[in-house]
Tab-separated table of C-alpha atoms in Angstrom:
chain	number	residue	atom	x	y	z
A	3	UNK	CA	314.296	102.706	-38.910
A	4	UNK	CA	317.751	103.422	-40.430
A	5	UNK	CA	318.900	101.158	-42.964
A	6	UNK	CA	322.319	99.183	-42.923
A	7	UNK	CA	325.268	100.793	-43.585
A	8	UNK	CA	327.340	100.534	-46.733
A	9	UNK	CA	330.572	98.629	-46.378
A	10	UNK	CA	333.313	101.226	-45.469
A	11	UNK	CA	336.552	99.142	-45.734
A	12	UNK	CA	338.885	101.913	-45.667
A	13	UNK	CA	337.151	104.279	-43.040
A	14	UNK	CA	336.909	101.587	-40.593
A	15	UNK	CA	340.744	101.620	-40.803
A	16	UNK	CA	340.302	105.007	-38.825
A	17	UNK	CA	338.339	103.701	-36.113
A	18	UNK	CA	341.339	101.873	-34.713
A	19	UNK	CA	344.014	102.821	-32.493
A	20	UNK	CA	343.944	105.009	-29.449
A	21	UNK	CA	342.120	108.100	-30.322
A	22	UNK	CA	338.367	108.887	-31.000
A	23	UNK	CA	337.466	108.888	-34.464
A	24	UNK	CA	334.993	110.966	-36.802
A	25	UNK	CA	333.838	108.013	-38.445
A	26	UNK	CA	332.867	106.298	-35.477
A	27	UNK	CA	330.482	110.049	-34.871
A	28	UNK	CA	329.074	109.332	-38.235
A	29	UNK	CA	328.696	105.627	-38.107
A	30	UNK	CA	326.366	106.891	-34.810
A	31	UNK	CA	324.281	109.549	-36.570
A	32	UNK	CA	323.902	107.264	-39.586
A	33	UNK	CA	322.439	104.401	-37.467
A	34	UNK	CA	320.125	106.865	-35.168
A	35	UNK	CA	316.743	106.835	-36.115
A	36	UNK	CA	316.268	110.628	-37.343
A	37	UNK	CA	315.378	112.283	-40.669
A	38	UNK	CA	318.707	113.339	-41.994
A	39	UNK	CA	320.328	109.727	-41.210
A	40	UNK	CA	319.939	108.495	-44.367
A	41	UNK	CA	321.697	111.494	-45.567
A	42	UNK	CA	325.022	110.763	-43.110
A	43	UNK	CA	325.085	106.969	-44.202
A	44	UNK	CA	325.416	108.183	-48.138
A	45	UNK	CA	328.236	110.463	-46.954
A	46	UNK	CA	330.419	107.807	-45.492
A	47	UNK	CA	330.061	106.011	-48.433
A	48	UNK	CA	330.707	108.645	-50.979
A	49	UNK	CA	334.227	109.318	-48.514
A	50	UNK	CA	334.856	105.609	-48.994
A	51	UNK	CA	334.410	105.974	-53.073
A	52	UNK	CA	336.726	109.011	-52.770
A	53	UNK	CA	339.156	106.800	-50.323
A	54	UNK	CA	339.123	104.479	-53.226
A	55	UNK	CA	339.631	106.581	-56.530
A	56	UNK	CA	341.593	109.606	-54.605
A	57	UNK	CA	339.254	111.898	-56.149
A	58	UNK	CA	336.955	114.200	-54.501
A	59	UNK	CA	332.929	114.336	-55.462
A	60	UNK	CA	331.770	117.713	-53.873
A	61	UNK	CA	331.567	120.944	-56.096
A	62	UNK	CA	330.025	124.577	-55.172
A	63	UNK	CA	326.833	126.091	-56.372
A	64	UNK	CA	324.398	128.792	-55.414
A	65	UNK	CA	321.999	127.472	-52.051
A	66	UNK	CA	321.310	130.717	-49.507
A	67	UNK	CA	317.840	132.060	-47.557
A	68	UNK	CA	315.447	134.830	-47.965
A	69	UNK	CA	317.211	138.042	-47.908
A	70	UNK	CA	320.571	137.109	-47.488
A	71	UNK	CA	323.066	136.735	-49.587
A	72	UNK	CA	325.529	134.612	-47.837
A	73	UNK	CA	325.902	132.208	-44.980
A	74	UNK	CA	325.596	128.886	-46.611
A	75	UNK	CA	327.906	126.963	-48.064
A	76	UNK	CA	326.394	124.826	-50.417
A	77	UNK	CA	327.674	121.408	-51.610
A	78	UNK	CA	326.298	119.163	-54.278
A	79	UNK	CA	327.574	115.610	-54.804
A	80	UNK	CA	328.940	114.804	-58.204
A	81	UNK	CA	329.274	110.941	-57.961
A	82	UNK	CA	326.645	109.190	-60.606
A	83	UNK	CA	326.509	105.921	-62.041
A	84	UNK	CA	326.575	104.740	-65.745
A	85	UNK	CA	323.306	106.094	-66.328
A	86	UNK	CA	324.205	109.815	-64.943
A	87	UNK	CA	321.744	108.823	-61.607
A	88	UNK	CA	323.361	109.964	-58.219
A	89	UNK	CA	325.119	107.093	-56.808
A	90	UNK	CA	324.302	107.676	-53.623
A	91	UNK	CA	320.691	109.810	-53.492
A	92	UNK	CA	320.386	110.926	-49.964
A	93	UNK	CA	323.909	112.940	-50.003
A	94	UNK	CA	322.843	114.368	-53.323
A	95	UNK	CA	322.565	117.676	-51.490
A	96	UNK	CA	325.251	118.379	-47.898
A	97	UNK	CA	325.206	122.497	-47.297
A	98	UNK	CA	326.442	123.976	-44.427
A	99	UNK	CA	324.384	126.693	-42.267
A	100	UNK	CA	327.161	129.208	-40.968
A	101	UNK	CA	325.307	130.800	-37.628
A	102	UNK	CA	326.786	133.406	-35.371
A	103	UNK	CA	327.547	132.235	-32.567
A	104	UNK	CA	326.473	134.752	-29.122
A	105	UNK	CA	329.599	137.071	-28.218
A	106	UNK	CA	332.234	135.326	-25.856
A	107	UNK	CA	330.011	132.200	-26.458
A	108	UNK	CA	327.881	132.107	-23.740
A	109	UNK	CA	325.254	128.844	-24.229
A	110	UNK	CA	323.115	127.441	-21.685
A	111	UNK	CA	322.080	123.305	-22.166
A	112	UNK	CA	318.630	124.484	-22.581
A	113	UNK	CA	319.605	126.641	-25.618
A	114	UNK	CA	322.177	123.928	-27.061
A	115	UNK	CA	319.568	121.175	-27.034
A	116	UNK	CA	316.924	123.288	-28.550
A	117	UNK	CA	319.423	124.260	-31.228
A	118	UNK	CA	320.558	120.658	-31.772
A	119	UNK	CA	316.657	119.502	-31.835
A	120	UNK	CA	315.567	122.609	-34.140
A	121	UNK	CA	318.572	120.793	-36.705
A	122	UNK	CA	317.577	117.071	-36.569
A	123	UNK	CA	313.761	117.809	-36.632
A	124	UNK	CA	313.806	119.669	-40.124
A	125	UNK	CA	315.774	116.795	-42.185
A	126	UNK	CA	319.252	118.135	-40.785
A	127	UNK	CA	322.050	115.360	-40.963
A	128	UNK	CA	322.700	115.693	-37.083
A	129	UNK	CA	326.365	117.000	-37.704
A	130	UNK	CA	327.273	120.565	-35.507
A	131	UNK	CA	330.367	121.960	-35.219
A	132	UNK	CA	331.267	124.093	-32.093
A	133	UNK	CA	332.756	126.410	-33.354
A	134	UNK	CA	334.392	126.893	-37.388
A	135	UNK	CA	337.434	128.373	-37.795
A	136	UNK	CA	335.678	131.951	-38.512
A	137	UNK	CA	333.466	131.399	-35.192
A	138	UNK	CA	330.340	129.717	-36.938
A	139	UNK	CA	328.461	127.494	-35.258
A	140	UNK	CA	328.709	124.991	-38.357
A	141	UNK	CA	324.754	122.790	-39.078
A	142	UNK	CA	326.344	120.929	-41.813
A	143	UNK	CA	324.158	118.772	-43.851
A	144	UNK	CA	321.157	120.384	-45.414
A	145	UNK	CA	319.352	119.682	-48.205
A	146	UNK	CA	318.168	122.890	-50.359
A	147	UNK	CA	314.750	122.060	-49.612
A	148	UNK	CA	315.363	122.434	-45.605
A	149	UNK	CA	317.768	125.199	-45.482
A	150	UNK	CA	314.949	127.951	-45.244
A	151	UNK	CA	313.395	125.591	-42.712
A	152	UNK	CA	316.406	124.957	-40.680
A	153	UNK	CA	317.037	128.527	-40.604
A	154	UNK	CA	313.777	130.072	-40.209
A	155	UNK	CA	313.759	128.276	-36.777
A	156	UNK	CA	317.191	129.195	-35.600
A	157	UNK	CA	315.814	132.711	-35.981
A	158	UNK	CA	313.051	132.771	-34.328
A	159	UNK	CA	315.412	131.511	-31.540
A	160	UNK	CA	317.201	134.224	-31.527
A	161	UNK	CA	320.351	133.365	-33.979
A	162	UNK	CA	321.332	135.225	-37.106
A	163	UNK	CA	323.288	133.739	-40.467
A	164	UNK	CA	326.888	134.286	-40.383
A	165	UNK	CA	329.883	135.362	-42.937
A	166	UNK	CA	330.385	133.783	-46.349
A	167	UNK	CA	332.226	134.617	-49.273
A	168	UNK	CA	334.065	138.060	-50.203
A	169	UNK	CA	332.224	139.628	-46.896
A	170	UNK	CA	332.511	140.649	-43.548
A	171	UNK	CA	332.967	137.665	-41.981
A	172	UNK	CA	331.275	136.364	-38.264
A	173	UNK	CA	333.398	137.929	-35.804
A	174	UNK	CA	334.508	136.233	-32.415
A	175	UNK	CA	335.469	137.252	-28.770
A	176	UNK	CA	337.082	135.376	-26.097
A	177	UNK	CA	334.879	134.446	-22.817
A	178	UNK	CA	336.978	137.407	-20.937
A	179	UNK	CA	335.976	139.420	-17.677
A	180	UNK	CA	332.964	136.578	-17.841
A	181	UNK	CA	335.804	133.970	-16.817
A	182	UNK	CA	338.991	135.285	-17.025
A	183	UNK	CA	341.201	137.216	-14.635
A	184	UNK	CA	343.426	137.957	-17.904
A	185	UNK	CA	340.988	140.519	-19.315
A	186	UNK	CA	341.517	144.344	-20.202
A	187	UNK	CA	338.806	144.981	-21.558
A	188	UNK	CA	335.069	144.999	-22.666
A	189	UNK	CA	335.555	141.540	-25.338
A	190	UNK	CA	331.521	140.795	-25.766
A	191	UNK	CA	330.781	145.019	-26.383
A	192	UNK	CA	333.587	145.380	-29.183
A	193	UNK	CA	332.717	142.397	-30.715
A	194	UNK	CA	328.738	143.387	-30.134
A	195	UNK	CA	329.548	146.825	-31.978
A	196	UNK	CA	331.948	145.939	-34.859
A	197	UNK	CA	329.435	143.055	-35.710
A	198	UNK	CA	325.893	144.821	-35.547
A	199	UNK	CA	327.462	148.440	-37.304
A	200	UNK	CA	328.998	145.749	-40.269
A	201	UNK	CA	326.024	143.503	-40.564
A	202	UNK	CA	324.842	144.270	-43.893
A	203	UNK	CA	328.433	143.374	-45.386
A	204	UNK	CA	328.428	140.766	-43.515
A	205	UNK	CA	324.988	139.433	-45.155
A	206	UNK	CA	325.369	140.679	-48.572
A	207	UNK	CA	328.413	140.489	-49.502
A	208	UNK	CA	330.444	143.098	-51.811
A	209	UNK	CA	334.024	143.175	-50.765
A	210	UNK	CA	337.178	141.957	-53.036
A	211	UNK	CA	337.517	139.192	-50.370
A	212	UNK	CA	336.515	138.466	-47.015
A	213	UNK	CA	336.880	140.462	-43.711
A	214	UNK	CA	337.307	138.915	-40.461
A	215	UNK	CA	336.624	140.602	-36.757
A	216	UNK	CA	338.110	139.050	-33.975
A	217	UNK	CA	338.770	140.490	-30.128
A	218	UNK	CA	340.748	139.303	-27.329
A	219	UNK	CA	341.218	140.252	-24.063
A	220	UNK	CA	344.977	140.128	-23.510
A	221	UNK	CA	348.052	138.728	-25.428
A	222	UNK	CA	347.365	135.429	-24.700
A	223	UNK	CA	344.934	135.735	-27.629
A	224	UNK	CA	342.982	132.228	-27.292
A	225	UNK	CA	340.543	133.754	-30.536
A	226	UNK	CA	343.882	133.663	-32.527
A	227	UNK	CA	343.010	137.101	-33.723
A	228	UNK	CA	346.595	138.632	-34.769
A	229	UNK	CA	346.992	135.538	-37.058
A	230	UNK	CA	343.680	134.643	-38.026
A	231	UNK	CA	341.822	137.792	-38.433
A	232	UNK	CA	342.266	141.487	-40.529
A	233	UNK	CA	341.482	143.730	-37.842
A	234	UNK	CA	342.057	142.341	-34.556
A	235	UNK	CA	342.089	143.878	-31.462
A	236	UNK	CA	343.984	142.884	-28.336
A	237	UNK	CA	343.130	144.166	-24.866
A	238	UNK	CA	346.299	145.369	-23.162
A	239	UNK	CA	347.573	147.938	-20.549
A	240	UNK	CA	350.076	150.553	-20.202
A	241	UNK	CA	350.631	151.366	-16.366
A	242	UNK	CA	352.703	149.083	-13.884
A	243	UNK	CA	352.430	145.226	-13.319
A	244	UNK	CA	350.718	144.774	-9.942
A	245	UNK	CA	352.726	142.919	-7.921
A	246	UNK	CA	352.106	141.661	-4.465
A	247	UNK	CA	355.242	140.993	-2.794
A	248	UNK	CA	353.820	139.261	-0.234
A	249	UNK	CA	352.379	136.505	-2.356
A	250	UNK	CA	355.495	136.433	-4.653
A	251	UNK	CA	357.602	135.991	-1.454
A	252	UNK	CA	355.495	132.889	-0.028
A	253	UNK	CA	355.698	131.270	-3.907
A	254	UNK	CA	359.551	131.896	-3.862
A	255	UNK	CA	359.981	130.025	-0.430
A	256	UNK	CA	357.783	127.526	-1.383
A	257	UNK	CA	358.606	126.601	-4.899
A	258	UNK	CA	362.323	127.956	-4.516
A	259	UNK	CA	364.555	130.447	-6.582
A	260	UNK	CA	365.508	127.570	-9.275
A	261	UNK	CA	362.194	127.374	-10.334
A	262	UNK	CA	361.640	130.830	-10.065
A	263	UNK	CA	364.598	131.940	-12.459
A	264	UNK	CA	363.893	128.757	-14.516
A	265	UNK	CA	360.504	129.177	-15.269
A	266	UNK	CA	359.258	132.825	-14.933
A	267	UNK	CA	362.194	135.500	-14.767
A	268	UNK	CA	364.863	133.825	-17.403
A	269	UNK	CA	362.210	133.529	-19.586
A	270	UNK	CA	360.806	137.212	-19.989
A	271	UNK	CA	361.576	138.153	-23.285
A	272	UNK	CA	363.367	141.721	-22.273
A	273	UNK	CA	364.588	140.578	-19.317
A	274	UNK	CA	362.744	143.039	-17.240
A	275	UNK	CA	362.199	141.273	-14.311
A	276	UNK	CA	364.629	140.726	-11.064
A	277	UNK	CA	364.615	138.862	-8.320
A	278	UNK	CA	366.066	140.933	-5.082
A	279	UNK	CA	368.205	139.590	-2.579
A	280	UNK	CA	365.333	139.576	-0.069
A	281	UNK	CA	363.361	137.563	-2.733
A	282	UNK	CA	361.124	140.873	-3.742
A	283	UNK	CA	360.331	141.033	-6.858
A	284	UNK	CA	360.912	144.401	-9.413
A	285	UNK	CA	360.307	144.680	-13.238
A	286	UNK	CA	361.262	147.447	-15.412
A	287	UNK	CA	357.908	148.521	-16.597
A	288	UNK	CA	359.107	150.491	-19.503
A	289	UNK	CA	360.311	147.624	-20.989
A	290	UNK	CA	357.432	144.921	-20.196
A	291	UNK	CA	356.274	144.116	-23.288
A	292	UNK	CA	352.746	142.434	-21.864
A	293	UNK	CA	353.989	138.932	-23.634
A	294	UNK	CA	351.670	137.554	-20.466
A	295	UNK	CA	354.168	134.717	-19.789
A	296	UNK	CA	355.143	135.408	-15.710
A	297	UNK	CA	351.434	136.273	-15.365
A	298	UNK	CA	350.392	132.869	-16.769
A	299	UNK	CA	352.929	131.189	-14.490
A	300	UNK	CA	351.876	132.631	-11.640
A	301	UNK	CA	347.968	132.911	-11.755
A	302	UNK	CA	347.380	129.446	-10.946
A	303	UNK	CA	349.441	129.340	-8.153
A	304	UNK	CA	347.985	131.918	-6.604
A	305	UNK	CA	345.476	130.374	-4.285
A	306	UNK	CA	347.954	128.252	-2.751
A	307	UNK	CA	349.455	130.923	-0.748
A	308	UNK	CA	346.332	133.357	0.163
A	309	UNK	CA	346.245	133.229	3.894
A	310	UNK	CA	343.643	135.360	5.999
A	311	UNK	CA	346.084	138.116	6.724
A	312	UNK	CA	346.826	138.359	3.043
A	313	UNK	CA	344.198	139.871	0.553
A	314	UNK	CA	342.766	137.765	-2.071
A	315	UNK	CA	344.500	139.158	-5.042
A	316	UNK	CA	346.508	137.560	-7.549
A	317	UNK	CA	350.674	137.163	-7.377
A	318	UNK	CA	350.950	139.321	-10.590
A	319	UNK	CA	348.175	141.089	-11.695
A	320	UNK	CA	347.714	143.279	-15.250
A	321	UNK	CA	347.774	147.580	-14.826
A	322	UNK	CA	344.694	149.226	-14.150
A	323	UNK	CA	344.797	151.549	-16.994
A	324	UNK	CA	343.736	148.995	-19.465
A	325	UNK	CA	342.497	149.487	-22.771
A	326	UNK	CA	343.290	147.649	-26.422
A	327	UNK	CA	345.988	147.251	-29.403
A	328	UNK	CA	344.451	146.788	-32.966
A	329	UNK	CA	346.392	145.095	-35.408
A	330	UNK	CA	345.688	144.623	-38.848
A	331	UNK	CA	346.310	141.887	-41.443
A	332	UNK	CA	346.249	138.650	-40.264
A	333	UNK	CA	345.721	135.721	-42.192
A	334	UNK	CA	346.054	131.947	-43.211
A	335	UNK	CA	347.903	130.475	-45.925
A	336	UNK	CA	347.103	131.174	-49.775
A	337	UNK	CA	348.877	134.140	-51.970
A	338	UNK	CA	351.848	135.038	-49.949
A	339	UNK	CA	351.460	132.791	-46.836
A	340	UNK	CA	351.116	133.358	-43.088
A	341	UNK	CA	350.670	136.695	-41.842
A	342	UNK	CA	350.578	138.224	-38.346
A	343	UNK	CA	348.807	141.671	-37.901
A	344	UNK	CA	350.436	144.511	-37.673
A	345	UNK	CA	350.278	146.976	-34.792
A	346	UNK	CA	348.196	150.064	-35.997
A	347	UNK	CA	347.247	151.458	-32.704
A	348	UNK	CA	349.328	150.861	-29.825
A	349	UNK	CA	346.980	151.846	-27.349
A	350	UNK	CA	343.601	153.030	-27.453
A	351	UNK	CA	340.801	153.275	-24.652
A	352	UNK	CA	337.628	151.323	-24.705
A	353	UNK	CA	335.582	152.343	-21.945
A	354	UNK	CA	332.746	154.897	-23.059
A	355	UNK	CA	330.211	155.689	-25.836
A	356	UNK	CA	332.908	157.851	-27.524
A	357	UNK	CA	335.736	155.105	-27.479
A	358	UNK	CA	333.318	152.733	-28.722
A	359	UNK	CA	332.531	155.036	-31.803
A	360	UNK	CA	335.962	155.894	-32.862
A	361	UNK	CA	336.914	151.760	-33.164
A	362	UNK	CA	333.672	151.504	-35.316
A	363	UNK	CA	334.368	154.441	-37.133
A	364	UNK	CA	337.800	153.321	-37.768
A	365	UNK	CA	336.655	149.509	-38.817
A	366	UNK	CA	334.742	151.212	-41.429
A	367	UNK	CA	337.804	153.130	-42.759
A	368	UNK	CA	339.048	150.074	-43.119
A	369	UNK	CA	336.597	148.137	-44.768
A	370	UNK	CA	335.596	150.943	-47.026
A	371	UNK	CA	339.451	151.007	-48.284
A	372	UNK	CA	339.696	147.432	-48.479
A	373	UNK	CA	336.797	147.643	-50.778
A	374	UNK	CA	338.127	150.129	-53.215
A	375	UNK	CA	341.873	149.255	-53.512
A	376	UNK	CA	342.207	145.421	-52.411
A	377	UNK	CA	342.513	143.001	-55.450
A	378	UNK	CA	340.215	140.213	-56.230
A	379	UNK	CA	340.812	137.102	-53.546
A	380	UNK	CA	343.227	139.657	-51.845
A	381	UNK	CA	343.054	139.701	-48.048
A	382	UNK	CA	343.745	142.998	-46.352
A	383	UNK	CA	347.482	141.645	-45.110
A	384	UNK	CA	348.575	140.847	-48.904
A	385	UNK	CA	346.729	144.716	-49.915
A	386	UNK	CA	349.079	145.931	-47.456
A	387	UNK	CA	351.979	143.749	-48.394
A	388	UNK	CA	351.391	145.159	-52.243
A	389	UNK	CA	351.018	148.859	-51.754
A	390	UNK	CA	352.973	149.354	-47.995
A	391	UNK	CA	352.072	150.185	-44.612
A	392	UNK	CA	352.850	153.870	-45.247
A	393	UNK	CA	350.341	154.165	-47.803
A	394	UNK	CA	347.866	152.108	-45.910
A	395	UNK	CA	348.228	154.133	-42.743
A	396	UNK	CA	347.509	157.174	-45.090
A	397	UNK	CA	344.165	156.074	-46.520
A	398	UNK	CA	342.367	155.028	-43.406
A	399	UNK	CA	343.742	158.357	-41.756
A	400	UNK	CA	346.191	156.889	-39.405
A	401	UNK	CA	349.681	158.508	-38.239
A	402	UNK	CA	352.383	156.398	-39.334
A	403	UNK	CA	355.045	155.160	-36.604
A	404	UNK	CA	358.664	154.413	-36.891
A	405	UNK	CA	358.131	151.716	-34.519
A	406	UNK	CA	356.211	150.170	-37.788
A	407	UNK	CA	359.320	149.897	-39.765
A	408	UNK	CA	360.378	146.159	-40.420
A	409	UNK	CA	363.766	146.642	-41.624
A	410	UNK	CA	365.558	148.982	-43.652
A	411	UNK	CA	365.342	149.860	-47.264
A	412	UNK	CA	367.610	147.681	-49.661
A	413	UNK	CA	366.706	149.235	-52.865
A	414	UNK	CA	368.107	152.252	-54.203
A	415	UNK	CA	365.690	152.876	-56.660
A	416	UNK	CA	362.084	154.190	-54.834
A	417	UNK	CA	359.319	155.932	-56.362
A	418	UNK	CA	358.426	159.475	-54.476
A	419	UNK	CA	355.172	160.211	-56.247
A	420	UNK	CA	352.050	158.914	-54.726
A	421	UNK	CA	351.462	155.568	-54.874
């Protein structure tokens, strides 16, 4: 039976108004009558203490598994009394599991509730987050004793520890062709290869700082890879738009040209797209620049005006020679701030064995340069930021394009040797 909680003044505060609160989630675990609820109800009340002082009580150490050398995060709770006795005993220990989550993540109930019940049975605190901000599925709240447990069982699932530290970290994919009519390419196979050739440094890790994969299927980009992730890669094309007049003609009548102009065509970035007088629609492909925007307007719409002497495609459609853009250096915050990737390949394919290869070969350039010329706590966009694109290009053996340059020179004093 789980004991009473502690009296949470200040947290309770959170628990009003309109929207659902975490501490209400907790309050529920800690009353639920499960191993690891003890452990929950000592957290809330060491986040009240820390409420009340404005101090924080949780400080690193070294927790991890059998044979890895990464994937949990440990915490250890510093608040004691008088006497130097924790203050609060079952949240003595709270470390997080980091698990990699399947590619595009694909669950079924049966799996979720086995993973949830695998958690709570071995002392786990009952807290799971879907998904962190690397792709983890996050167990958090483990004690030392349970984290070989925890994990042991999560294996024999089927699940593997993901990314922590100065490593490789767990990559993620978008859902794509599995869902999506936006896809271009093969998200769950480039994500499948870049993860299993890089899972050692993922495991054990040995870099200056950490590495993150991520793959989406079109510029939409719902992983956030260009500004979340070092090497990301975007599926794309480079033929024609589909369009089929027929369906764009019905939406114009329908809907009307003000909405039309307003919401699709005056808002393509390069203006590429124009309405004709008989409401056809062209776009000057060489200057598309796949931003996705008229596609996203119109995809929904589509059904609305698929009759049965019109083909079930969609209004506007991506090109059928489709392949992928990588980008490289995105990141969050910390040293020099935000950073989108840059575009290092405009185009590649991604359709055979070959193709596959030369993106894994490539990530391993990368990695293995990151490794011997990044800084300590340096991601790769700051590495590139400090020595330039030029050179970077260079050492992973990578033409450099014009297109790359971000504005002119301003200093009349360069240095021609090598860098």
């Amino acid at each position: 039976m789980a004991k009473e909680l502690y009296n949470t003044p200040n947290l309770d505060e959170l628990e009003n108004g309109p929207w659902p609160s975490f501490v209400t989630g907790l309050k529920r675990l800690a009353l639920d009558d499960h191993a690891g609820a003890g452990m929950v109800r000592d957290v809330l009340a060491t986040l009240e203490t820390s409420y009340v002082t404005k101090k924080g009580y949780w400080k690193g150490g070294t927790v991890g598994v059998i044979g890895y050398g990464g994937g949990v995060i440990p915490r250890f709770n510093e608040l004691k009394d008088e006497n130097g006795d924790y203050k609060f005993k079952e949240a003595a220990e709270f470390h997080t599991l980091r698990i990699q989550p399947p590619a595009g993540m694909h669950y079924t109930s049966d799996l979720l509730r086995n993973m949830c019940d695998t958690f709570v049975d071995n002392g786990g605190s009952g807290l799971i987050a879907f998904h962190g901000q690397s792709g983890d599925i996050m167990f958090q709240g483990a004690t030392e004793e349970t984290t070989q447990t925890i994990f042991n069982e999560l294996n024999e699932i089927g699940f593997d520890m993901g990314g922590a530290g100065p490593a490789v970290r767990t990559g993620m994919s978008c859902v794509g062709a599995a869902r999506c009519e936006m896809s271009n390419t093969n998200e769950q196979a480039a994500l499948r290869t870049l993860v299993n050739a890089f899972l050692d440094d993922m495991h054990r890790p040995a870099l200056p700082y950490k590495m993150k994969f991520k793959v989406s299927g079109c510029a939409n980009d719902c992983m956030n890879s260009i500004e979340r992730s070092d090497f990301a890669t975007i599926g794309t094309w480079r033929d024609d738009i589909k369009i089929n007049q027929d369906l764009w003609k019905a939406m114009v009548a329908d809907k009307g040209m003000d909405y039309v102009v307003d919401n699709i065509t005056s808002r393509c970035p390069t203006q590429c797209m124009k309405v004709e007088s008989d409401t056809s629609l062209t776009i000057d492909n060489k200057n598309c620049v796949k931003c996705m925007h008229c596609l996203n307007v119109t995809s929904p719409l589509t059904h609305k005006y698929i009759t049965k002497d019109m083909p079930t495609e969609a209004i506007l459609a991506t090109g059928d020679d489709k392949g992928v853009t990588i980008c490289m250096g995105g990141k969050r915050t910390l040293k020099i701030g935000d950073l989108f990737g840059t575009v290092v390949v405009p185009f590649m394919k991604l359709e055979t064995a070959d193709d596959y290869e030369a993106i894994e070969e490539l990530a391993g350039e990368v990695i293995d340069f990151f490794a011997e010329n990044a800084l300590e706590h340096e991601r790769t966009g700051e590495m590139i930021e400090r020595i330039g694109i030029v050179n970077f290009m260079e050492g992973i053996g990578l033409e450099v394009n014009p297109n790359m340059v971000d504005s002119p020179r301003y200093m009349s004093y360069v240095r021609m040797d090598k860098w």
